[in-house]
mmCIF file with all atom_site columns, C-alpha atoms in Angstrom:
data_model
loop_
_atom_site.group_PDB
_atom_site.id
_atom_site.type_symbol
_atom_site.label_atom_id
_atom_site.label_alt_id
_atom_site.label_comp_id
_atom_site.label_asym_id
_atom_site.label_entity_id
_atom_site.label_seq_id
_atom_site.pdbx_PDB_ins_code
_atom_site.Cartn_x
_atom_site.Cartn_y
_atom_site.Cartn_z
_atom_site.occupancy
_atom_site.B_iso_or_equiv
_atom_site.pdbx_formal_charge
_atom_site.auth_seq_id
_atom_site.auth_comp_id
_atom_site.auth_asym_id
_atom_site.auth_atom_id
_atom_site.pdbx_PDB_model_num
ATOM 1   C CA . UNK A 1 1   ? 27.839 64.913 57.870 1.00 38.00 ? 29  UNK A CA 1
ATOM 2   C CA . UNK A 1 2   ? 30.163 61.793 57.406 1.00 35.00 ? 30  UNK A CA 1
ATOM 3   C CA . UNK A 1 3   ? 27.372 60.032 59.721 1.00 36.00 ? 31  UNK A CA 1
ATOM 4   C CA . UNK A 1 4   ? 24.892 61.069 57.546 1.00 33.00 ? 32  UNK A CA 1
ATOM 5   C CA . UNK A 1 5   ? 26.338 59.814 54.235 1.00 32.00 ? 33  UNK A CA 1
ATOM 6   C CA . UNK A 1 6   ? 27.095 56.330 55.740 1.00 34.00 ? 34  UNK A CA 1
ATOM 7   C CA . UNK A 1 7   ? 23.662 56.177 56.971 1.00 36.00 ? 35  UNK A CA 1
ATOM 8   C CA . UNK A 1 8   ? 22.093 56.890 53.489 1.00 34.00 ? 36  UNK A CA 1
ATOM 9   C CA . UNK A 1 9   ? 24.653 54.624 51.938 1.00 35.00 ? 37  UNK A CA 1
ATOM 10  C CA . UNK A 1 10  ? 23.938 52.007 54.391 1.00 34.00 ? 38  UNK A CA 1
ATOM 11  C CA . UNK A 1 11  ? 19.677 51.857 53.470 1.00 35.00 ? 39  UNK A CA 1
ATOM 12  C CA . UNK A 1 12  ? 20.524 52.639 49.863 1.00 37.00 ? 40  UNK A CA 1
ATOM 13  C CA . UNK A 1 13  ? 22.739 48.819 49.747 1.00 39.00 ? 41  UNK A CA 1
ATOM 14  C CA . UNK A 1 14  ? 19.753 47.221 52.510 1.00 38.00 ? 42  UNK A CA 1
ATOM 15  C CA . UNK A 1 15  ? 17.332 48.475 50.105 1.00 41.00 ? 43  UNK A CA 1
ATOM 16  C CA . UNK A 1 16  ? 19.080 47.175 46.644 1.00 42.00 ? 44  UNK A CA 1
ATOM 17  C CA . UNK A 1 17  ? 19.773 43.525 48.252 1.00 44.00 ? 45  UNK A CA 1
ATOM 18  C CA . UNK A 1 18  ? 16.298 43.356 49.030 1.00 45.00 ? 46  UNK A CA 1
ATOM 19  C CA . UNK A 1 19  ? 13.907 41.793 46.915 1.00 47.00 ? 47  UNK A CA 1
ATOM 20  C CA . UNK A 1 20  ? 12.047 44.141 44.108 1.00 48.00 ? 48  UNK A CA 1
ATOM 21  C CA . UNK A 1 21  ? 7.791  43.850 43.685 1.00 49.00 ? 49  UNK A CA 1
ATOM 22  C CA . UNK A 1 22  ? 6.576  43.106 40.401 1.00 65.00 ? 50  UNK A CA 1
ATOM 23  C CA . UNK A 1 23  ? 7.241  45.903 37.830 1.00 82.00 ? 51  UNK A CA 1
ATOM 24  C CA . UNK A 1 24  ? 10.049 46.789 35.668 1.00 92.00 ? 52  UNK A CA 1
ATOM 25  C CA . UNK A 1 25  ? 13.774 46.739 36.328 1.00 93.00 ? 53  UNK A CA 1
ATOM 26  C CA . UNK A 1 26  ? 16.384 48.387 34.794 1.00 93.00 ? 54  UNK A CA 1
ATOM 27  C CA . UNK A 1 27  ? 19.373 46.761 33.692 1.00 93.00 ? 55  UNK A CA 1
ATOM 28  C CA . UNK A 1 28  ? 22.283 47.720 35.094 1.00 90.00 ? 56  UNK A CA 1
ATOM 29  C CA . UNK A 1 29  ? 21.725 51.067 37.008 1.00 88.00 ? 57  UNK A CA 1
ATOM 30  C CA . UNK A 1 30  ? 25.479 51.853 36.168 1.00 89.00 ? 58  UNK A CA 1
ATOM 31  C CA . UNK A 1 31  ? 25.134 51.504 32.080 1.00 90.00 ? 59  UNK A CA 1
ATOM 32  C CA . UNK A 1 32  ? 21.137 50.991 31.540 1.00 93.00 ? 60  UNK A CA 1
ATOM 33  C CA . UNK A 1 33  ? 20.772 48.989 28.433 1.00 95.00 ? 61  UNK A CA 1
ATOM 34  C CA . UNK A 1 34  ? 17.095 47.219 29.038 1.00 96.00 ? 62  UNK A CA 1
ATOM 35  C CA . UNK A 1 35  ? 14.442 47.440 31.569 1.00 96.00 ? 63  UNK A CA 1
ATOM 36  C CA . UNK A 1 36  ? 12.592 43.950 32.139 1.00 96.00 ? 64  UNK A CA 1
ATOM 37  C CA . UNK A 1 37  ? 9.162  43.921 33.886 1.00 95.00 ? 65  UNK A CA 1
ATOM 38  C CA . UNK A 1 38  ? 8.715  41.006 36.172 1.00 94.00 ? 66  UNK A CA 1
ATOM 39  C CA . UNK A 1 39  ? 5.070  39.172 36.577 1.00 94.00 ? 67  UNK A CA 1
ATOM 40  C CA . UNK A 1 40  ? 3.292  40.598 40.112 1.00 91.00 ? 68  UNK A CA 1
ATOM 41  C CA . UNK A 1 41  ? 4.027  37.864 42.189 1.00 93.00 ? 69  UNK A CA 1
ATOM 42  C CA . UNK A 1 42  ? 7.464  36.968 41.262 1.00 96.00 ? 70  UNK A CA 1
ATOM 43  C CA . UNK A 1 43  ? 10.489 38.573 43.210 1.00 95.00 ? 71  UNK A CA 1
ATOM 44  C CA . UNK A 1 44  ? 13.010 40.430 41.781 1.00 95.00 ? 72  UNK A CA 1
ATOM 45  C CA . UNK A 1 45  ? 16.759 41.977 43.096 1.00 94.00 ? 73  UNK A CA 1
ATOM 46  C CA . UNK A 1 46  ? 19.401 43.616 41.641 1.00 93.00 ? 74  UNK A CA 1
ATOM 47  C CA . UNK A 1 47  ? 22.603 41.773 41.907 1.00 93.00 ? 75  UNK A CA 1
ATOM 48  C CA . UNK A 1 48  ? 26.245 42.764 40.954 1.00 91.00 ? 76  UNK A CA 1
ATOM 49  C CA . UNK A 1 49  ? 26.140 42.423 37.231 1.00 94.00 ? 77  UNK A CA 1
ATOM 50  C CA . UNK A 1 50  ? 21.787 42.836 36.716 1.00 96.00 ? 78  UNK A CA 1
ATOM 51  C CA . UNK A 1 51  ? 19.193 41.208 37.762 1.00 96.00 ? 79  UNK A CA 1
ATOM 52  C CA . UNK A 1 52  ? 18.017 38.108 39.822 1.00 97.00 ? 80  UNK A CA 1
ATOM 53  C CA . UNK A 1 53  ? 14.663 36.744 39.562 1.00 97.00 ? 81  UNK A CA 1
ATOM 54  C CA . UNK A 1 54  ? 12.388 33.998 40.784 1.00 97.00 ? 82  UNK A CA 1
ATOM 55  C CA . UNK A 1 55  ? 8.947  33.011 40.824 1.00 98.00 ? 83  UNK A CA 1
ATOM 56  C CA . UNK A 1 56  ? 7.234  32.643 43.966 1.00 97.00 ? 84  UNK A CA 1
ATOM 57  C CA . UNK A 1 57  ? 7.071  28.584 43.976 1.00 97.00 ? 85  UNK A CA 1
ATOM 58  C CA . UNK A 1 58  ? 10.747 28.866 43.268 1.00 96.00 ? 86  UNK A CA 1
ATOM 59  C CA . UNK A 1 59  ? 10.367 26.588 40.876 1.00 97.00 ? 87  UNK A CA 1
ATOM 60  C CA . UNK A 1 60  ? 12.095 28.774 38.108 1.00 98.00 ? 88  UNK A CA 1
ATOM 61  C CA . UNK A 1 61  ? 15.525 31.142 38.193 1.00 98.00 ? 89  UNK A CA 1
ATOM 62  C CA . UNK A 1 62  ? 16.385 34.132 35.952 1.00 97.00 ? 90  UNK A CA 1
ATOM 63  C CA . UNK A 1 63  ? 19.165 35.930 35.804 1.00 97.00 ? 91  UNK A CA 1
ATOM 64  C CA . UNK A 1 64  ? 19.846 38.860 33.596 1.00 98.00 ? 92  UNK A CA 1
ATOM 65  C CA . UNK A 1 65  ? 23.566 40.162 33.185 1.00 97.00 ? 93  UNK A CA 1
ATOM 66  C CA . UNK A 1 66  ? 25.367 42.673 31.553 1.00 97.00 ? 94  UNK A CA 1
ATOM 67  C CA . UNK A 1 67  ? 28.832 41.460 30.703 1.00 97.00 ? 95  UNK A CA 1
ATOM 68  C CA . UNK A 1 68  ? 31.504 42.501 28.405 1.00 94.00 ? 96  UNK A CA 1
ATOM 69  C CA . UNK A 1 69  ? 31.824 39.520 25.546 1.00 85.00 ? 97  UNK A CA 1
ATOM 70  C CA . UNK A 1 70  ? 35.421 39.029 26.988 1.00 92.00 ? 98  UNK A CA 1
ATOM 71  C CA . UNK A 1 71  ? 33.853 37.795 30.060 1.00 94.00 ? 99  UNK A CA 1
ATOM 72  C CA . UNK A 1 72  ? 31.930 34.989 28.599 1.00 92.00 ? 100 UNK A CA 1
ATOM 73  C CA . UNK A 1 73  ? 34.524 32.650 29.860 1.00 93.00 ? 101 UNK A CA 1
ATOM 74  C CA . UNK A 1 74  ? 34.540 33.425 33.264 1.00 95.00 ? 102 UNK A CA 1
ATOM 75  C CA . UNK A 1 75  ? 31.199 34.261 33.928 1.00 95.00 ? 103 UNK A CA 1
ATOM 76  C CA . UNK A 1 76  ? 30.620 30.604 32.291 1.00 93.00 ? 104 UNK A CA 1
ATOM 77  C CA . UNK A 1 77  ? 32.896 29.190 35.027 1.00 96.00 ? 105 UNK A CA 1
ATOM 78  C CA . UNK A 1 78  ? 31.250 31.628 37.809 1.00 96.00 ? 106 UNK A CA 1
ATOM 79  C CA . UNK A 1 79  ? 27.498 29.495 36.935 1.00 95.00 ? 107 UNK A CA 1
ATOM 80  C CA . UNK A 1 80  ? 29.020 26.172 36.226 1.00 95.00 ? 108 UNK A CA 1
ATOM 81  C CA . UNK A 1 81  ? 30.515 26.670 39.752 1.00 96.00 ? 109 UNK A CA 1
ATOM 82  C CA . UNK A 1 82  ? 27.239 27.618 41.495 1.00 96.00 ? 110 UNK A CA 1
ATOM 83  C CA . UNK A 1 83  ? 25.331 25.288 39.110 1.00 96.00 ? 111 UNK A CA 1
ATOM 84  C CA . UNK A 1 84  ? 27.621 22.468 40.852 1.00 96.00 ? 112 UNK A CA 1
ATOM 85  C CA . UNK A 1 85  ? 27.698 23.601 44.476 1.00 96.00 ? 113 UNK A CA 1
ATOM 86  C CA . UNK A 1 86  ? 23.165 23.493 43.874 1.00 95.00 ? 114 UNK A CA 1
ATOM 87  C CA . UNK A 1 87  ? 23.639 19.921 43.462 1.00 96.00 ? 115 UNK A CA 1
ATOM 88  C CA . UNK A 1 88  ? 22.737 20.486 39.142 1.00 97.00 ? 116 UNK A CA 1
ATOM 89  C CA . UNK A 1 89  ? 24.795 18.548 36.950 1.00 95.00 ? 117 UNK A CA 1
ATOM 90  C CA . UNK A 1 90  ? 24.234 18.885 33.515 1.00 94.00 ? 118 UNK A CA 1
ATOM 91  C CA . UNK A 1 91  ? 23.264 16.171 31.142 1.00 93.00 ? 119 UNK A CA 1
ATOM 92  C CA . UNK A 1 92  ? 23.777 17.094 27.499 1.00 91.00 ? 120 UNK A CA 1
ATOM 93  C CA . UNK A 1 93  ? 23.196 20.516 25.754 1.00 88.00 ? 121 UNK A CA 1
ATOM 94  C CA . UNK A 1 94  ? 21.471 21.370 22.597 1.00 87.00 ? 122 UNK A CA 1
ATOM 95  C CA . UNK A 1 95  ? 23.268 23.368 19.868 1.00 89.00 ? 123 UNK A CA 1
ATOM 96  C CA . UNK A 1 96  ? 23.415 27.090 20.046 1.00 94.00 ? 124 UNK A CA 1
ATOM 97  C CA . UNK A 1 97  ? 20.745 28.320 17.555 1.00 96.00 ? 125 UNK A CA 1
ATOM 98  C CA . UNK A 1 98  ? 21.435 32.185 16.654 1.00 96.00 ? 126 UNK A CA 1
ATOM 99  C CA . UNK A 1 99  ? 18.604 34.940 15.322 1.00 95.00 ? 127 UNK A CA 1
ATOM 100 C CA . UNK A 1 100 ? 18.095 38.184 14.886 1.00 94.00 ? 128 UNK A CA 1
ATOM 101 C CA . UNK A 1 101 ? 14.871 39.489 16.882 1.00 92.00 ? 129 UNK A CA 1
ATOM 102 C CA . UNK A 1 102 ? 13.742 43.090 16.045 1.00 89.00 ? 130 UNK A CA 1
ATOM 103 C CA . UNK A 1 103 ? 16.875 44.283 15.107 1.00 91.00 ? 131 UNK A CA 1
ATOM 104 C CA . UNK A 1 104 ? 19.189 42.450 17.545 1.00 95.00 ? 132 UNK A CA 1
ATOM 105 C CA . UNK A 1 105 ? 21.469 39.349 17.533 1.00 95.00 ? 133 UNK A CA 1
ATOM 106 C CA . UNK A 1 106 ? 20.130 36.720 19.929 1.00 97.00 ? 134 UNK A CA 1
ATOM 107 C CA . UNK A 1 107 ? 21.385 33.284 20.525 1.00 96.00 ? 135 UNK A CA 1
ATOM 108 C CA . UNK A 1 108 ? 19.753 30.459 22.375 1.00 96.00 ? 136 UNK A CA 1
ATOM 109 C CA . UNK A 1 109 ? 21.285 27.769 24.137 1.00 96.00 ? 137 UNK A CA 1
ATOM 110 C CA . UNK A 1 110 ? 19.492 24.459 26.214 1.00 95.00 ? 138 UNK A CA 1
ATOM 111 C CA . UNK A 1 111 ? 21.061 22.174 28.590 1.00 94.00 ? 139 UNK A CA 1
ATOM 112 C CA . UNK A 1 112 ? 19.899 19.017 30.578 1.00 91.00 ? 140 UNK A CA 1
ATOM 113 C CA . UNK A 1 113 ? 20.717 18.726 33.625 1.00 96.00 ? 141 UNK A CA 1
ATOM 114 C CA . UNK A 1 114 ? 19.171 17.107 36.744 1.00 96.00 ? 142 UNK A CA 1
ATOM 115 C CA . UNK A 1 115 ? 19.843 17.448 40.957 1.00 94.00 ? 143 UNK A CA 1
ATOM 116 C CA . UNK A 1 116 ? 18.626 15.928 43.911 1.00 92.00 ? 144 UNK A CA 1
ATOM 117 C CA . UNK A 1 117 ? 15.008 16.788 42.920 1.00 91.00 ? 145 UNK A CA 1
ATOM 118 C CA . UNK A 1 118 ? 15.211 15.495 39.363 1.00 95.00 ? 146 UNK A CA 1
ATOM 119 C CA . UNK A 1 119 ? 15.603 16.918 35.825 1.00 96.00 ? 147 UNK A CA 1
ATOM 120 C CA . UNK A 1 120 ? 16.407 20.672 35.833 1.00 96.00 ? 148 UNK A CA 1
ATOM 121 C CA . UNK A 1 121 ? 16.285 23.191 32.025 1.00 96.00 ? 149 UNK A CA 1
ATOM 122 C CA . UNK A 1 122 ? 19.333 25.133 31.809 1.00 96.00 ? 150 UNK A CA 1
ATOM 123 C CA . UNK A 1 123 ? 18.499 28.019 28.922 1.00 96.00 ? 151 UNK A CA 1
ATOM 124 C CA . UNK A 1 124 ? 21.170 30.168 28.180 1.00 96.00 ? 152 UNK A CA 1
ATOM 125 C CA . UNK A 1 125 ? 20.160 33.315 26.056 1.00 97.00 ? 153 UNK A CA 1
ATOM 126 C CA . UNK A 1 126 ? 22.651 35.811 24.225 1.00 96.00 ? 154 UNK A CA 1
ATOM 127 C CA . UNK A 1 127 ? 21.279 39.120 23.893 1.00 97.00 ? 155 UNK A CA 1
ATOM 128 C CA . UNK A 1 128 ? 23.454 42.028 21.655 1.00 96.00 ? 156 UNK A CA 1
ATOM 129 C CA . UNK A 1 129 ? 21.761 45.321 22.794 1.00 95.00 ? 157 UNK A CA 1
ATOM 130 C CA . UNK A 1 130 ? 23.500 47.394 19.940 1.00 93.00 ? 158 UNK A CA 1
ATOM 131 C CA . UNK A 1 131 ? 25.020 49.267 22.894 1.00 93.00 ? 159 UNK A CA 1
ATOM 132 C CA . UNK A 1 132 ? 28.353 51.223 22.425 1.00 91.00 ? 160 UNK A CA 1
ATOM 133 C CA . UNK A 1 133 ? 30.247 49.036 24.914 1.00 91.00 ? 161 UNK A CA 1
ATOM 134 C CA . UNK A 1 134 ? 29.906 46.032 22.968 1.00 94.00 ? 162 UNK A CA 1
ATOM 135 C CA . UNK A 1 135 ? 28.473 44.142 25.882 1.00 96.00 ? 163 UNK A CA 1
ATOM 136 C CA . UNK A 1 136 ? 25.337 41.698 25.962 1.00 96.00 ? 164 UNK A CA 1
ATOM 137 C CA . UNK A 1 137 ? 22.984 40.594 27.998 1.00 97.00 ? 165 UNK A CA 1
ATOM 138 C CA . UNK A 1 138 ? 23.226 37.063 29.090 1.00 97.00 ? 166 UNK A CA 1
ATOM 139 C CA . UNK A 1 139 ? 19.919 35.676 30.599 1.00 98.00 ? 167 UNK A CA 1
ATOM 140 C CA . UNK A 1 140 ? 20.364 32.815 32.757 1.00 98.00 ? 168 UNK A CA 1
ATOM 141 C CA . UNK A 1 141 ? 17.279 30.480 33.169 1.00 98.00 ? 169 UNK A CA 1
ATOM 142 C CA . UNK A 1 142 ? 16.906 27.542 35.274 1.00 97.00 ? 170 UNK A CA 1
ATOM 143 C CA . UNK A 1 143 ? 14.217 25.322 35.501 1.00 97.00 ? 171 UNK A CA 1
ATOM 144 C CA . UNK A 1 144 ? 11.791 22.441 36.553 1.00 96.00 ? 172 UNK A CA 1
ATOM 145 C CA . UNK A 1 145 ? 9.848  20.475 34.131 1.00 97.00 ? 173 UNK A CA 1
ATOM 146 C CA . UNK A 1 146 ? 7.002  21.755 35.986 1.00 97.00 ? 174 UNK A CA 1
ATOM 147 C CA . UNK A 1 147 ? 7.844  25.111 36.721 1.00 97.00 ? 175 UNK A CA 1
ATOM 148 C CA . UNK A 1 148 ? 8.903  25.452 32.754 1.00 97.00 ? 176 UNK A CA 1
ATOM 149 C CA . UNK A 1 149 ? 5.323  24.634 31.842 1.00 98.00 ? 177 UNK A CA 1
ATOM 150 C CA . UNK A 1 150 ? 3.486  25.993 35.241 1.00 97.00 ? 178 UNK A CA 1
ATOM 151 C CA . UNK A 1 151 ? 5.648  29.608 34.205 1.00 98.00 ? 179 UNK A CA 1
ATOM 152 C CA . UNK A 1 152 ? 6.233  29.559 30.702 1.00 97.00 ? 180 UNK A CA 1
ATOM 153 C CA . UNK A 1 153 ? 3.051  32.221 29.153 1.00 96.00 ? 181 UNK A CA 1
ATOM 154 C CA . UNK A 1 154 ? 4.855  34.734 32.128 1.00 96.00 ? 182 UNK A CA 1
ATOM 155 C CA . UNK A 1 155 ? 8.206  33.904 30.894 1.00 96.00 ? 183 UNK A CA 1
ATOM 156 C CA . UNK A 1 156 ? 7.251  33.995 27.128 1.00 95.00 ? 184 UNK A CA 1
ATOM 157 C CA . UNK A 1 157 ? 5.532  37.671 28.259 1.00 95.00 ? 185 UNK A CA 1
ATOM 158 C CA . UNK A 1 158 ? 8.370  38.474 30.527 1.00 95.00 ? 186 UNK A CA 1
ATOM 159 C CA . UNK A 1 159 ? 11.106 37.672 27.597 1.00 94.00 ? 187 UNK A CA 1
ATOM 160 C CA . UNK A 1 160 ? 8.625  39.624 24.379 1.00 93.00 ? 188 UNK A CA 1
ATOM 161 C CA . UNK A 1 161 ? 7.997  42.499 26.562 1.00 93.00 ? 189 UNK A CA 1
ATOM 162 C CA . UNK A 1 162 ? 11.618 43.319 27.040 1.00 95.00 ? 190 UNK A CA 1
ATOM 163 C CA . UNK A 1 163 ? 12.904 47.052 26.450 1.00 94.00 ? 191 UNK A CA 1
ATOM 164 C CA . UNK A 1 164 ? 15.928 48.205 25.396 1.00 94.00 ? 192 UNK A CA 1
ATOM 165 C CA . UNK A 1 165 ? 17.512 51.460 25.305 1.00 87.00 ? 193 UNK A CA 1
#
């Protein structure tokens, strides 16, 4: 029995680290606030906190997490350290612009940056899901020039078509 569990623990973490078709994910599985649906080609996974995604060119990140607003900080430190060990180092920022979409807070933050390939788009984006918890979603996007214009009707569609709980 023992056996049995590990075994269906074992393809229940294979199958969570590997990457998701297009379609809609659920954000987190432990406290579901939002589902996002991802474009057909892109990939999607869940990772410890939400959701990673990418398009297939690679040309454009997305991360969507759920974090406590006490955790800003850290998690702030936790990109700025994987930001810098990608080669990105950021340029200049634009100032955080705040509104309130459908009912919820949302806040909107752009940075320069570049790496060895050139000029990269940093967008940080505040969501408050009016959840109990208190805790937002903090979207994560980073991008080419290119990929920002090559991507951005499926990330305007991707972002609009969000649903919350």
């Amino acid at each position: 029995m023992l056996s049995n569990m590990i075994r269906a623990f074992t393809v229940a973490a294979v199958m969570a680290a590997m990457p998701a078709l297009a379609g809609p994910l659920t954000l987190t599985a432990a406290d579901p606030v939002a589902t996002v649906t991802i474009p057909e080609e892109w990939s999607g996974k869940t990772i410890a906190r939400g959701l990673e995604i990418k398009t297939p060119d690679e040309e454009v990140y997305l991360w969507f997490e759920l974090i406590a607003p006490g955790e800003m900080d850290s998690v702030q430190k936790e990109h700025d350290r994987y930001f810098k060990k990608e080669g990105v180092t950021v340029t200049g920022a634009s100032e955080t612009k705040k509104s309130e979409i459908n009912g919820r807070a949302w806040s909107f933050t752009e940075l320069t940056a570049t790496n060895k390939d050139g000029p990269s788009i940093i967008r940080y984006v505040a969501i408050n899901p009016n959840v109990a918890s208190g805790k937002i979603i903090l979207m994560t996007y980073w991008a080419s020039p290119e990929g920002d214009k090559t991507h951005d009707a499926a990330m305007s569609k991707l972002v609009e078509g969000i649903s919350f709980r």
